PDB file of C-alpha atoms in Angstrom:
ATOM      1  CA  MET A  26       0.109   0.344  -0.027  1.00 66.00           C
ATOM      2  CA  ALA A  27       1.512   3.616  -0.984  1.00 85.00           C
ATOM      3  CA  LYS A  28       2.414   5.674   2.322  1.00 93.00           C
ATOM      4  CA  THR A  29       0.394   8.708   3.032  1.00 96.00           C
ATOM      5  CA  ILE A  30       0.921  11.141   6.040  1.00 97.00           C
ATOM      6  CA  GLU A  31      -1.133  12.459   8.243  1.00 97.00           C
ATOM      7  CA  GLY A  32      -1.755  16.331   8.097  1.00 97.00           C
ATOM      8  CA  LEU A  33      -1.636  16.658   4.569  1.00 98.00           C
ATOM      9  CA  TYR A  34      -4.267  17.210   2.339  1.00 98.00           C
ATOM     10  CA  TYR A  35      -4.653  14.677  -0.840  1.00 98.00           C
ATOM     11  CA  SER A  36      -6.489  15.729  -4.330  1.00 98.00           C
ATOM     12  CA  GLU A  37      -8.486  12.918  -6.186  1.00 97.00           C
ATOM     13  CA  SER A  38      -5.415  13.873  -9.177  1.00 97.00           C
ATOM     14  CA  HIS A  39      -2.891  12.199  -6.354  1.00 97.00           C
ATOM     15  CA  GLU A  40      -1.216  15.591  -5.094  1.00 98.00           C
ATOM     16  CA  TYR A  41      -1.075  17.163  -1.673  1.00 98.00           C
ATOM     17  CA  VAL A  42      -0.118  20.062   0.120  1.00 98.00           C
ATOM     18  CA  ARG A  43       1.904  20.108   2.873  1.00 98.00           C
ATOM     19  CA  VAL A  44       0.232  23.521   4.890  1.00 98.00           C
ATOM     20  CA  GLU A  45       3.073  25.558   6.843  1.00 98.00           C
ATOM     21  CA  GLY A  46       1.548  29.025   8.124  1.00 97.00           C
ATOM     22  CA  GLU A  47      -0.207  31.093   4.571  1.00 98.00           C
ATOM     23  CA  PHE A  48       2.235  28.745   2.683  1.00 98.00           C
ATOM     24  CA  GLY A  49       1.830  24.937   0.724  1.00 98.00           C
ATOM     25  CA  TYR A  50       3.969  22.760  -0.019  1.00 98.00           C
ATOM     26  CA  ILE A  51       2.683  20.938  -3.270  1.00 98.00           C
ATOM     27  CA  GLY A  52       3.855  17.798  -4.869  1.00 98.00           C
ATOM     28  CA  ILE A  53       3.046  14.026  -5.550  1.00 98.00           C
ATOM     29  CA  THR A  54       1.718  11.595  -3.773  1.00 98.00           C
ATOM     30  CA  ASP A  55       3.459   8.362  -3.346  1.00 97.00           C
ATOM     31  CA  TYR A  56       0.799   6.276  -5.106  1.00 97.00           C
ATOM     32  CA  ALA A  57       1.293   8.485  -8.070  1.00 96.00           C
ATOM     33  CA  GLN A  58       4.977   8.756  -7.879  1.00 96.00           C
ATOM     34  CA  HIS A  59       4.228   4.039  -7.834  1.00 95.00           C
ATOM     35  CA  ALA A  60       1.655   4.900 -10.647  1.00 94.00           C
ATOM     36  CA  LEU A  61       4.084   6.823 -12.782  1.00 95.00           C
ATOM     37  CA  GLY A  62       7.340   4.613 -12.575  1.00 95.00           C
ATOM     38  CA  ASN A  63      10.747   6.063 -13.000  1.00 97.00           C
ATOM     39  CA  VAL A  64      10.495   9.814 -13.035  1.00 98.00           C
ATOM     40  CA  VAL A  65      12.574  11.158 -15.603  1.00 98.00           C
ATOM     41  CA  TYR A  66      11.434  15.276 -15.726  1.00 98.00           C
ATOM     42  CA  VAL A  67       8.969  17.570 -13.850  1.00 98.00           C
ATOM     43  CA  ASP A  68       7.544  20.242 -15.680  1.00 97.00           C
ATOM     44  CA  MET A  69       6.593  23.285 -13.071  1.00 97.00           C
ATOM     45  CA  PRO A  70       5.649  26.780 -13.392  1.00 98.00           C
ATOM     46  CA  GLU A  71       7.597  29.884 -12.658  1.00 98.00           C
ATOM     47  CA  VAL A  72       7.988  32.279  -9.399  1.00 98.00           C
ATOM     48  CA  ASP A  73       5.079  34.504  -9.427  1.00 98.00           C
ATOM     49  CA  ASP A  74       2.673  32.092 -11.947  1.00 98.00           C
ATOM     50  CA  ASP A  75      -0.894  32.221 -10.202  1.00 98.00           C
ATOM     51  CA  VAL A  76      -2.258  28.344  -9.774  1.00 98.00           C
ATOM     52  CA  GLU A  77      -5.611  27.619  -9.498  1.00 98.00           C
ATOM     53  CA  ALA A  78      -7.704  24.826  -7.253  1.00 98.00           C
ATOM     54  CA  GLY A  79      -8.708  21.853  -9.701  1.00 97.00           C
ATOM     55  CA  GLU A  80      -6.372  23.413 -12.992  1.00 98.00           C
ATOM     56  CA  GLU A  81      -2.874  22.307 -14.673  1.00 98.00           C
ATOM     57  CA  PHE A  82       0.143  23.522 -13.367  1.00 98.00           C
ATOM     58  CA  GLY A  83       3.332  21.689 -14.143  1.00 98.00           C
ATOM     59  CA  ALA A  84       3.341  17.963 -15.252  1.00 98.00           C
ATOM     60  CA  VAL A  85       5.446  14.743 -14.751  1.00 98.00           C
ATOM     61  CA  GLU A  86       7.287  12.429 -17.093  1.00 97.00           C
ATOM     62  CA  SER A  87       8.277   8.928 -16.406  1.00 96.00           C
ATOM     63  CA  VAL A  88       9.819   6.282 -18.549  1.00 93.00           C
ATOM     64  CA  LYS A  89       5.895   4.748 -19.313  1.00 88.00           C
ATOM     65  CA  ALA A  90       3.526   7.904 -19.086  1.00 88.00           C
ATOM     66  CA  ALA A  91       3.118  11.683 -18.694  1.00 93.00           C
ATOM     67  CA  SER A  92       0.798  13.047 -16.300  1.00 95.00           C
ATOM     68  CA  ASP A  93      -0.334  16.314 -15.699  1.00 97.00           C
ATOM     69  CA  LEU A  94      -0.487  18.133 -12.385  1.00 98.00           C
ATOM     70  CA  ASN A  95      -3.181  20.167 -11.012  1.00 98.00           C
ATOM     71  CA  SER A  96      -3.197  22.602  -8.261  1.00 98.00           C
ATOM     72  CA  PRO A  97      -5.198  21.182  -5.042  1.00 98.00           C
ATOM     73  CA  VAL A  98      -5.091  24.959  -3.679  1.00 98.00           C
ATOM     74  CA  THR A  99      -5.462  28.255  -5.557  1.00 98.00           C
ATOM     75  CA  GLY A 100      -2.628  31.064  -5.002  1.00 98.00           C
ATOM     76  CA  VAL A 101       0.401  32.317  -6.278  1.00 98.00           C
ATOM     77  CA  VAL A 102       4.300  30.597  -6.624  1.00 98.00           C
ATOM     78  CA  VAL A 103       6.954  31.342  -4.398  1.00 98.00           C
ATOM     79  CA  GLU A 104       9.101  28.785  -4.962  1.00 98.00           C
ATOM     80  CA  VAL A 105      10.179  26.081  -7.216  1.00 98.00           C
ATOM     81  CA  ASN A 106      11.999  23.174  -6.573  1.00 98.00           C
ATOM     82  CA  ASP A 107      15.207  23.280  -8.594  1.00 97.00           C
ATOM     83  CA  GLU A 108      16.486  20.253  -7.291  1.00 97.00           C
ATOM     84  CA  LEU A 109      14.233  18.493  -9.408  1.00 98.00           C
ATOM     85  CA  ASP A 110      15.249  20.238 -12.401  1.00 96.00           C
ATOM     86  CA  GLU A 111      18.945  17.832 -12.361  1.00 96.00           C
ATOM     87  CA  GLN A 112      17.338  15.068 -10.915  1.00 98.00           C
ATOM     88  CA  PRO A 113      13.548  14.043 -10.893  1.00 98.00           C
ATOM     89  CA  GLU A 114      13.691  11.080  -9.511  1.00 97.00           C
ATOM     90  CA  LEU A 115      13.840  12.437  -6.347  1.00 98.00           C
ATOM     91  CA  LEU A 116      10.478  12.190  -6.595  1.00 97.00           C
ATOM     92  CA  ASN A 117      10.385   8.760  -6.884  1.00 97.00           C
ATOM     93  CA  GLN A 118      12.746   8.176  -3.911  1.00 96.00           C
ATOM     94  CA  ASP A 119      10.749  10.498  -1.353  1.00 96.00           C
ATOM     95  CA  PRO A 120       7.797  12.313  -2.912  1.00 97.00           C
ATOM     96  CA  TYR A 121       6.741  14.247   0.510  1.00 98.00           C
ATOM     97  CA  LYS A 122      10.371  15.078   1.408  1.00 97.00           C
ATOM     98  CA  HIS A 123      10.556  16.428  -2.646  1.00 98.00           C
ATOM     99  CA  TRP A 124       7.885  18.914  -3.329  1.00 98.00           C
ATOM    100  CA  ILE A 125       7.247  20.539  -6.655  1.00 98.00           C
ATOM    101  CA  ILE A 126       6.273  24.279  -5.923  1.00 98.00           C
ATOM    102  CA  LYS A 127       5.890  26.219  -2.950  1.00 98.00           C
ATOM    103  CA  VAL A 128       2.908  28.585  -3.357  1.00 98.00           C
ATOM    104  CA  LYS A 129       1.281  31.106  -1.318  1.00 98.00           C
ATOM    105  CA  ILE A 130      -2.423  29.921  -0.665  1.00 98.00           C
ATOM    106  CA  SER A 131      -5.279  32.820  -1.343  1.00 98.00           C
ATOM    107  CA  ASP A 132      -8.439  30.968   0.655  1.00 97.00           C
ATOM    108  CA  PRO A 133      -7.638  28.473   2.871  1.00 97.00           C
ATOM    109  CA  ALA A 134     -11.109  27.374   2.720  1.00 97.00           C
ATOM    110  CA  GLU A 135     -10.311  25.352   0.441  1.00 98.00           C
ATOM    111  CA  LEU A 136      -8.209  22.740   2.484  1.00 98.00           C
ATOM    112  CA  ASP A 137     -11.823  22.007   3.046  1.00 97.00           C
ATOM    113  CA  ASN A 138     -12.503  20.089  -0.145  1.00 97.00           C
ATOM    114  CA  LEU A 139      -9.128  17.834  -0.308  1.00 98.00           C
ATOM    115  CA  MET A 140      -9.192  14.449   1.598  1.00 98.00           C
ATOM    116  CA  ASN A 141      -6.873  13.571   4.739  1.00 98.00           C
ATOM    117  CA  ALA A 142      -5.133  10.618   5.112  1.00 97.00           C
ATOM    118  CA  LYS A 143      -7.643   7.951   5.660  1.00 97.00           C
ATOM    119  CA  SER A 144     -10.007   9.084   3.011  1.00 97.00           C
ATOM    120  CA  TYR A 145      -7.023   9.244   0.512  1.00 98.00           C
ATOM    121  CA  ASP A 146      -5.978   5.887   1.343  1.00 96.00           C
ATOM    122  CA  ALA A 147      -9.581   4.620   1.049  1.00 96.00           C
ATOM    123  CA  PHE A 148      -9.870   6.375  -2.376  1.00 97.00           C
ATOM    124  CA  CYS A 149      -6.502   4.683  -3.723  1.00 95.00           C
ATOM    125  CA  SER A 150      -8.197   1.691  -2.718  1.00 93.00           C
ATOM    126  CA  ASN A 151     -11.410   1.858  -4.691  1.00 83.00           C
ATOM    127  CA  ASP A 152      -9.038   2.954  -7.591  1.00 67.00           C
TER     128      ASP A 152
END
């Protein structure tokens, strides 16, 4: 079974957000990295780009598939994880440690639309 972490928020498109104050660290879940296989490229937005909840902000490419990344929350990108430019495989090693983008969250109420770890585990077991 894929690993989930209590305290994170999960989307149906297999992204997570870790909230720290007014910021959210967005990445792909362990379930997603297992489904993708070996990640070879991560397409990320630029700093100061806007992201919208449920909308595409980039993509992850693996040896067997490409998958769009959808933001779980609305906000402004304040940082991208530059490590992933040179080492996209870090997402396979620990997707929760190696987030993709950091955003300043515009509407914290959107977090109520996301799943907790227990709900996400149940969602994945039905997949």
